[in-house]
mmCIF file of C-alpha atoms and ligand atoms in Angstrom:
data_model
loop_
_atom_site.group_PDB
_atom_site.id
_atom_site.type_symbol
_atom_site.label_atom_id
_atom_site.label_comp_id
_atom_site.label_asym_id
_atom_site.label_seq_id
_atom_site.Cartn_x
_atom_site.Cartn_y
_atom_site.Cartn_z
ATOM 1 C CA MET A 1 -4.657 1.051 -3.981
ATOM 2 C CA ILE A 2 -2.785 -0.945 -1.451
ATOM 3 C CA GLU A 3 -2.474 2.029 1.012
ATOM 4 C CA LYS A 4 -6.450 2.117 1.482
ATOM 5 C CA GLU A 5 -6.199 -1.441 2.195
ATOM 6 C CA LEU A 6 -3.780 -1.639 4.974
ATOM 7 C CA GLY A 7 -4.307 -0.675 8.386
ATOM 8 C CA LYS A 8 -3.154 1.768 11.082
ATOM 9 C CA GLY A 9 0.413 0.900 11.498
ATOM 10 C CA ALA A 10 3.406 2.364 10.255
ATOM 11 C CA ILE A 11 6.383 1.184 8.434
ATOM 12 C CA LEU A 12 10.130 1.850 9.527
ATOM 13 C CA ILE A 13 12.786 0.809 6.839
ATOM 14 C CA ILE A 14 16.368 0.366 8.084
ATOM 15 C CA SER A 15 19.006 -0.088 5.256
ATOM 16 C CA GLY A 16 22.697 0.300 5.353
ATOM 17 C CA PRO A 17 25.786 -1.837 4.417
ATOM 18 C CA SER A 18 26.283 -5.177 5.944
ATOM 19 C CA GLY A 19 28.402 -4.960 9.096
ATOM 20 C CA CYS A 20 27.241 -1.494 9.874
ATOM 21 C CA GLY A 21 25.638 -2.602 13.050
ATOM 22 C CA LYS A 22 21.947 -2.969 12.005
ATOM 23 C CA SER A 23 21.182 -6.240 13.834
ATOM 24 C CA SER A 24 23.037 -4.663 17.040
ATOM 25 C CA LEU A 25 21.092 -1.784 17.087
ATOM 26 C CA LEU A 26 17.848 -3.566 16.438
ATOM 27 C CA LYS A 27 18.378 -5.701 19.424
ATOM 28 C CA ILE A 28 18.542 -2.756 21.839
ATOM 29 C CA PHE A 29 15.492 -1.042 19.820
ATOM 30 C CA TYR A 30 13.415 -4.286 20.650
ATOM 31 C CA GLU A 31 14.341 -4.158 24.256
ATOM 32 C CA ASN A 32 13.118 -0.611 24.460
ATOM 33 C CA PHE A 33 10.346 -0.347 22.033
ATOM 34 C CA LEU A 34 6.783 -1.628 22.517
ATOM 35 C CA ASN A 35 4.187 -2.718 19.749
ATOM 36 C CA TYR A 36 6.450 -3.474 16.719
ATOM 37 C CA TYR A 37 6.828 -6.107 14.531
ATOM 38 C CA PHE A 38 9.919 -7.362 12.671
ATOM 39 C CA SER A 39 9.345 -8.432 9.276
ATOM 40 C CA ILE A 40 11.172 -11.568 8.634
ATOM 41 C CA SER A 41 12.377 -11.752 5.034
ATOM 42 C CA THR A 42 12.840 -14.802 3.057
ATOM 43 C CA THR A 43 16.227 -15.477 1.294
ATOM 44 C CA THR A 44 17.950 -17.853 -0.678
ATOM 45 C CA ARG A 45 21.481 -17.144 0.905
ATOM 46 C CA LEU A 46 22.552 -19.997 3.389
ATOM 47 C CA PRO A 47 22.076 -19.287 7.232
ATOM 48 C CA ARG A 48 25.383 -17.848 9.085
ATOM 49 C CA ILE A 49 26.359 -19.638 12.153
ATOM 50 C CA GLY A 50 23.833 -18.951 14.926
ATOM 51 C CA GLU A 51 20.994 -17.899 12.526
ATOM 52 C CA ILE A 52 17.685 -19.597 12.918
ATOM 53 C CA ASP A 53 15.342 -20.543 10.448
ATOM 54 C CA GLY A 54 11.994 -18.575 10.954
ATOM 55 C CA VAL A 55 13.592 -16.152 13.476
ATOM 56 C CA ASP A 56 16.482 -14.379 11.502
ATOM 57 C CA TYR A 57 15.230 -15.124 7.840
ATOM 58 C CA PHE A 58 13.039 -18.031 6.237
ATOM 59 C CA PHE A 59 15.718 -19.640 4.308
ATOM 60 C CA THR A 60 14.391 -21.336 1.217
ATOM 61 C CA THR A 61 15.770 -22.203 -2.306
ATOM 62 C CA LYS A 62 15.968 -20.218 -5.522
ATOM 63 C CA GLU A 63 13.242 -22.481 -7.163
ATOM 64 C CA GLU A 64 10.825 -21.991 -3.975
ATOM 65 C CA PHE A 65 11.688 -18.377 -4.319
ATOM 66 C CA GLU A 66 10.871 -17.911 -7.900
ATOM 67 C CA LYS A 67 7.552 -19.866 -7.236
ATOM 68 C CA ASP A 68 6.542 -16.992 -4.742
ATOM 69 C CA ILE A 69 7.539 -14.175 -7.002
ATOM 70 C CA GLU A 70 5.130 -15.777 -9.875
ATOM 71 C CA ASN A 71 2.383 -15.984 -7.130
ATOM 72 C CA GLY A 72 2.765 -12.493 -6.071
ATOM 73 C CA ASN A 73 3.411 -13.209 -2.422
ATOM 74 C CA PHE A 74 6.230 -10.455 -1.971
ATOM 75 C CA LEU A 75 5.734 -6.971 -1.253
ATOM 76 C CA GLU A 76 9.260 -6.495 -2.803
ATOM 77 C CA TYR A 77 12.044 -8.322 -3.340
ATOM 78 C CA ALA A 78 15.664 -7.870 -4.760
ATOM 79 C CA LYS A 79 18.729 -9.818 -5.749
ATOM 80 C CA VAL A 80 21.486 -8.623 -3.237
ATOM 81 C CA HIS A 81 24.971 -10.167 -3.156
ATOM 82 C CA ASP A 82 24.003 -12.689 -5.799
ATOM 83 C CA ASN A 83 21.043 -13.963 -3.562
ATOM 84 C CA TYR A 84 17.186 -13.322 -3.529
ATOM 85 C CA TYR A 85 15.854 -11.529 -0.291
ATOM 86 C CA GLY A 86 12.197 -10.600 -0.329
ATOM 87 C CA THR A 87 9.483 -9.257 1.933
ATOM 88 C CA SER A 88 6.295 -11.572 2.225
ATOM 89 C CA LEU A 89 3.029 -9.482 2.081
ATOM 90 C CA ARG A 90 0.636 -11.253 4.351
ATOM 91 C CA PRO A 91 2.104 -11.022 7.692
ATOM 92 C CA ILE A 92 2.897 -7.167 6.892
ATOM 93 C CA LYS A 93 -0.985 -6.702 6.243
ATOM 94 C CA LYS A 94 -1.764 -8.114 9.653
ATOM 95 C CA ALA A 95 0.898 -6.283 11.538
ATOM 96 C CA LEU A 96 -0.339 -2.943 9.984
ATOM 97 C CA ASP A 97 -3.952 -3.822 10.673
ATOM 98 C CA ASP A 98 -2.815 -4.364 14.376
ATOM 99 C CA GLY A 99 -1.402 -0.802 14.607
ATOM 100 C CA LYS A 100 2.200 -1.980 14.865
ATOM 101 C CA LEU A 101 5.512 -0.259 13.793
ATOM 102 C CA VAL A 102 6.615 -2.864 11.102
ATOM 103 C CA ILE A 103 10.535 -3.030 10.748
ATOM 104 C CA PHE A 104 12.000 -3.692 7.602
ATOM 105 C CA ASP A 105 15.697 -4.496 7.392
ATOM 106 C CA ILE A 106 16.066 -4.225 3.576
ATOM 107 C CA ASP A 107 18.514 -2.943 1.062
ATOM 108 C CA VAL A 108 18.331 0.150 -1.088
ATOM 109 C CA GLN A 109 16.329 -1.465 -3.881
ATOM 110 C CA GLY A 110 13.683 -2.651 -1.330
ATOM 111 C CA HIS A 111 13.429 0.709 -0.018
ATOM 112 C CA ASP A 112 12.772 2.268 -3.453
ATOM 113 C CA LEU A 113 10.099 -0.083 -3.957
ATOM 114 C CA VAL A 114 8.396 0.019 -0.543
ATOM 115 C CA ARG A 115 8.425 4.023 -0.929
ATOM 116 C CA GLN A 116 6.738 3.562 -4.270
ATOM 117 C CA LYS A 117 3.704 1.470 -2.872
ATOM 118 C CA LEU A 118 3.448 2.614 0.745
ATOM 119 C CA ASP A 119 5.080 6.237 0.890
ATOM 120 C CA SER A 120 2.461 7.814 3.162
ATOM 121 C CA ILE A 121 3.038 5.316 5.953
ATOM 122 C CA THR A 122 6.803 4.676 5.580
ATOM 123 C CA THR A 123 9.702 6.435 7.444
ATOM 124 C CA SER A 124 13.235 5.337 6.588
ATOM 125 C CA VAL A 125 16.685 5.475 8.147
ATOM 126 C CA PHE A 126 20.070 4.702 6.562
ATOM 127 C CA ILE A 127 22.714 3.301 8.965
ATOM 128 C CA THR A 128 26.329 3.217 8.194
ATOM 129 C CA THR A 129 29.898 3.257 9.921
ATOM 130 C CA PRO A 130 31.656 6.569 10.309
ATOM 131 C CA SER A 131 34.113 5.131 7.522
ATOM 132 C CA LEU A 132 34.674 2.532 5.004
ATOM 133 C CA LYS A 133 37.776 1.171 6.956
ATOM 134 C CA GLU A 134 35.643 0.964 10.001
ATOM 135 C CA LEU A 135 32.998 -1.252 8.110
ATOM 136 C CA GLU A 136 35.923 -3.626 6.849
ATOM 137 C CA ASN A 137 37.137 -3.881 10.464
ATOM 138 C CA ARG A 138 33.691 -4.864 11.736
ATOM 139 C CA LEU A 139 33.300 -7.383 8.962
ATOM 140 C CA TYR A 140 36.477 -9.003 9.799
ATOM 141 C CA LYS A 141 35.993 -8.754 13.283
ATOM 142 C CA ARG A 142 32.484 -10.253 13.233
ATOM 143 C CA ASP A 143 33.992 -13.422 11.490
ATOM 144 C CA THR A 144 30.984 -14.718 10.004
ATOM 145 C CA ASP A 145 31.798 -14.317 6.433
ATOM 146 C CA HIS A 146 34.411 -15.717 3.855
ATOM 147 C CA PRO A 147 37.043 -12.952 3.100
ATOM 148 C CA GLU A 148 35.756 -13.162 -0.576
ATOM 149 C CA ILE A 149 32.245 -12.506 0.541
ATOM 150 C CA ILE A 150 33.485 -9.600 2.907
ATOM 151 C CA GLN A 151 35.244 -8.009 -0.310
ATOM 152 C CA ASN A 152 31.900 -8.446 -2.229
ATOM 153 C CA ARG A 153 30.104 -6.715 0.820
ATOM 154 C CA LEU A 154 32.731 -3.806 0.913
ATOM 155 C CA LYS A 155 32.218 -3.363 -3.127
ATOM 156 C CA ASN A 156 28.509 -3.041 -2.498
ATOM 157 C CA ALA A 157 28.795 -0.644 0.369
ATOM 158 C CA LYS A 158 30.686 1.613 -1.870
ATOM 159 C CA ILE A 159 27.636 1.835 -4.150
ATOM 160 C CA GLU A 160 25.030 1.821 -1.377
ATOM 161 C CA ILE A 161 26.375 4.911 0.491
ATOM 162 C CA PHE A 162 25.372 6.969 -2.866
ATOM 163 C CA SER A 163 21.695 6.408 -1.837
ATOM 164 C CA LEU A 164 21.928 7.813 1.689
ATOM 165 C CA ASP A 165 20.100 11.024 0.833
ATOM 166 C CA LYS A 166 16.981 9.105 -0.239
ATOM 167 C CA TYR A 167 16.287 8.398 3.396
ATOM 168 C CA ASP A 168 14.612 10.471 6.161
ATOM 169 C CA TYR A 169 17.330 9.966 8.725
ATOM 170 C CA LEU A 170 21.055 8.978 8.904
ATOM 171 C CA ILE A 171 22.616 7.195 11.712
ATOM 172 C CA LEU A 172 26.473 6.971 11.802
ATOM 173 C CA ASN A 173 26.847 4.064 14.215
ATOM 174 C CA ASP A 174 29.903 5.164 15.969
ATOM 175 C CA ASP A 175 28.892 5.006 19.686
ATOM 176 C CA LEU A 176 26.342 2.108 19.944
ATOM 177 C CA GLU A 177 24.509 3.811 22.902
ATOM 178 C CA VAL A 178 23.961 7.131 20.889
ATOM 179 C CA ALA A 179 23.061 5.408 17.786
ATOM 180 C CA SER A 180 20.593 3.082 19.649
ATOM 181 C CA ARG A 181 19.173 6.263 21.128
ATOM 182 C CA ASN A 182 18.675 7.794 17.774
ATOM 183 C CA LEU A 183 17.158 4.812 16.427
ATOM 184 C CA ILE A 184 14.438 4.625 19.282
ATOM 185 C CA ALA A 185 13.824 8.207 18.544
ATOM 186 C CA ILE A 186 13.134 7.682 14.877
ATOM 187 C CA GLY A 187 10.726 4.602 15.774
ATOM 188 C CA THR A 188 8.799 6.959 18.109
ATOM 189 C CA VAL A 189 8.280 9.673 15.578
ATOM 190 C CA ALA A 190 7.612 7.049 12.477
ATOM 191 C CA MET A 191 4.385 6.435 14.477
ATOM 192 C CA ILE A 192 3.189 9.964 14.600
ATOM 193 C CA LYS A 193 3.807 10.888 10.926
ATOM 194 C CA ALA A 194 0.931 13.233 9.929
ATOM 195 C CA SER A 195 0.199 11.215 6.867
ATOM 196 C CA LEU A 196 -0.729 8.053 8.952
ATOM 197 C CA PHE A 197 -3.945 9.662 10.387
ATOM 198 C CA ASP A 198 -7.367 10.258 8.929
ATOM 199 C CA LYS A 199 -7.439 14.072 8.484
ATOM 200 C CA ASP A 200 -11.125 14.495 7.707
ATOM 201 C CA LYS A 201 -11.964 12.469 10.893
ATOM 202 C CA ILE A 202 -9.748 14.361 12.981
ATOM 203 C CA ILE A 203 -11.067 17.862 11.717
ATOM 204 C CA SER A 204 -14.387 16.474 12.197
ATOM 205 C CA ILE A 205 -13.819 15.536 16.008
ATOM 206 C CA TRP A 206 -11.919 18.546 16.475
ATOM 207 C CA ASN A 207 -14.893 20.652 15.260
ATOM 208 C CA GLY A 208 -17.133 18.717 17.752
ATOM 209 C CA ASN A 209 -19.067 17.059 15.076
ATOM 210 C CA GLU A 210 -18.312 13.457 16.237
ATOM 211 C CA GLU A 211 -17.759 11.659 19.492
HETATM 212 P P1 ADP B 1 24.573 -5.679 10.372
HETATM 213 O O1 ADP B 1 23.452 -6.269 11.024
HETATM 214 O O2 ADP B 1 24.634 -4.476 9.848
HETATM 215 O O3 ADP B 1 25.144 -6.686 9.260
HETATM 216 P P2 ADP B 1 25.954 -6.358 12.955
HETATM 217 O O4 ADP B 1 24.966 -5.694 13.919
HETATM 218 O O5 ADP B 1 26.137 -7.786 12.790
HETATM 219 O O6 ADP B 1 25.802 -5.524 11.523
HETATM 220 O O7 ADP B 1 27.419 -5.498 13.424
HETATM 221 C C1 ADP B 1 28.568 -6.130 12.587
HETATM 222 C C2 ADP B 1 29.907 -6.114 13.862
HETATM 223 O O8 ADP B 1 30.103 -4.775 14.170
HETATM 224 C C3 ADP B 1 29.410 -6.892 14.966
HETATM 225 O O9 ADP B 1 30.400 -7.730 15.267
HETATM 226 C C4 ADP B 1 28.995 -5.980 15.971
HETATM 227 O O10 ADP B 1 29.364 -6.330 17.276
HETATM 228 C C5 ADP B 1 30.016 -4.914 15.703
HETATM 229 N N1 ADP B 1 29.437 -3.614 16.073
HETATM 230 C C6 ADP B 1 28.111 -2.858 15.916
HETATM 231 N N2 ADP B 1 27.871 -1.742 16.173
HETATM 232 C C7 ADP B 1 29.323 -1.409 16.701
HETATM 233 C C8 ADP B 1 29.674 -0.145 17.039
HETATM 234 N N3 ADP B 1 29.033 1.101 17.295
HETATM 235 N N4 ADP B 1 30.950 0.149 17.497
HETATM 236 C C9 ADP B 1 31.740 -1.075 17.362
HETATM 237 N N5 ADP B 1 31.358 -2.219 16.976
HETATM 238 C C10 ADP B 1 29.994 -2.370 16.560
HETATM 239 P P1 5GP B 2 22.747 -10.090 4.900
HETATM 240 O O1 5GP B 2 22.954 -11.078 4.028
HETATM 241 O O2 5GP B 2 23.631 -9.552 5.453
HETATM 242 O O3 5GP B 2 21.813 -10.527 6.070
HETATM 243 O O4 5GP B 2 21.701 -9.077 4.138
HETATM 244 C C1 5GP B 2 22.336 -8.477 3.120
HETATM 245 C C2 5GP B 2 21.387 -7.230 2.564
HETATM 246 O O5 5GP B 2 20.195 -7.705 2.245
HETATM 247 C C3 5GP B 2 21.195 -6.350 3.515
HETATM 248 O O6 5GP B 2 21.449 -5.233 2.993
HETATM 249 C C4 5GP B 2 19.760 -6.299 3.923
HETATM 250 O O7 5GP B 2 19.125 -5.210 4.505
HETATM 251 C C5 5GP B 2 19.317 -6.869 2.554
HETATM 252 N N1 5GP B 2 17.742 -7.580 2.763
HETATM 253 C C6 5GP B 2 17.671 -8.505 3.806
HETATM 254 N N2 5GP B 2 16.103 -8.740 3.721
HETATM 255 C C7 5GP B 2 15.933 -8.144 2.470
HETATM 256 C C8 5GP B 2 14.521 -8.053 1.802
HETATM 257 O O8 5GP B 2 13.710 -8.822 2.375
HETATM 258 N N3 5GP B 2 14.337 -7.283 0.880
HETATM 259 C C9 5GP B 2 15.386 -6.614 0.390
HETATM 260 N N4 5GP B 2 15.170 -5.668 -0.787
HETATM 261 N N5 5GP B 2 16.604 -6.488 0.969
HETATM 262 C C10 5GP B 2 16.727 -7.306 2.059
#
């Protein structure tokens, strides 16, 4: 069982349509949260202006990605917007052993796969804009994607929104400050989820049977 192999940390999955503000919120989260590890995904999509290989993503080719799939190197992977995206297993194992909160910015398919494998240590939050129109405004304002790509992302968003009730928490990212405060609160409670703890050991200590 993979859950038994993994250490003392916890997982926080963040999903939501492209352009809802995940990166903006995470930036504030990182300035305010200790002991986290951001899982850098591997993708076959091209880097956007300003994105750095090894920081935002590990950018790779379709051939290399498919080789990694064959070698079992991914905890999960999915095809999103016609590109592959995946989470490599090895750095996640280390971060969990180190007792960190491991942050996954992954799509709904990835969420379902991680929950199947690691449910007891996972907390999840779906982030979105207050409306589809606002999502469209933000994508155009960000000005990092071709209009055709934006239209594809909006089409996907209309499907993704139907999965919001699979998540533990929902953030409607209207006021960035309020939304980031809520995300920090969710990160905090993700680390004290009851199923993370060794119940037998705690009860034994509680009964005075262990130091
Ligand atoms: P994602 O990482 O989900 O794709 P970004 O963080 O890149 O989204 O945000 C998309 C755009 O929306 C950016 O231009 C960002 O500055 C803007 N944005 C993020 N949060 C808010 C907010 N609460 N109100 C207004 N604009 C926002
Ligand atoms: P973007 O191209 O905007 O960076 O990301 C597009 C989508 O892919 C987002 O919904 C993002 O959460 C998702 N994504 C990024 N990395 C991964 C990953 O490793 N696995 C999965 N399943 N989805 C990912």
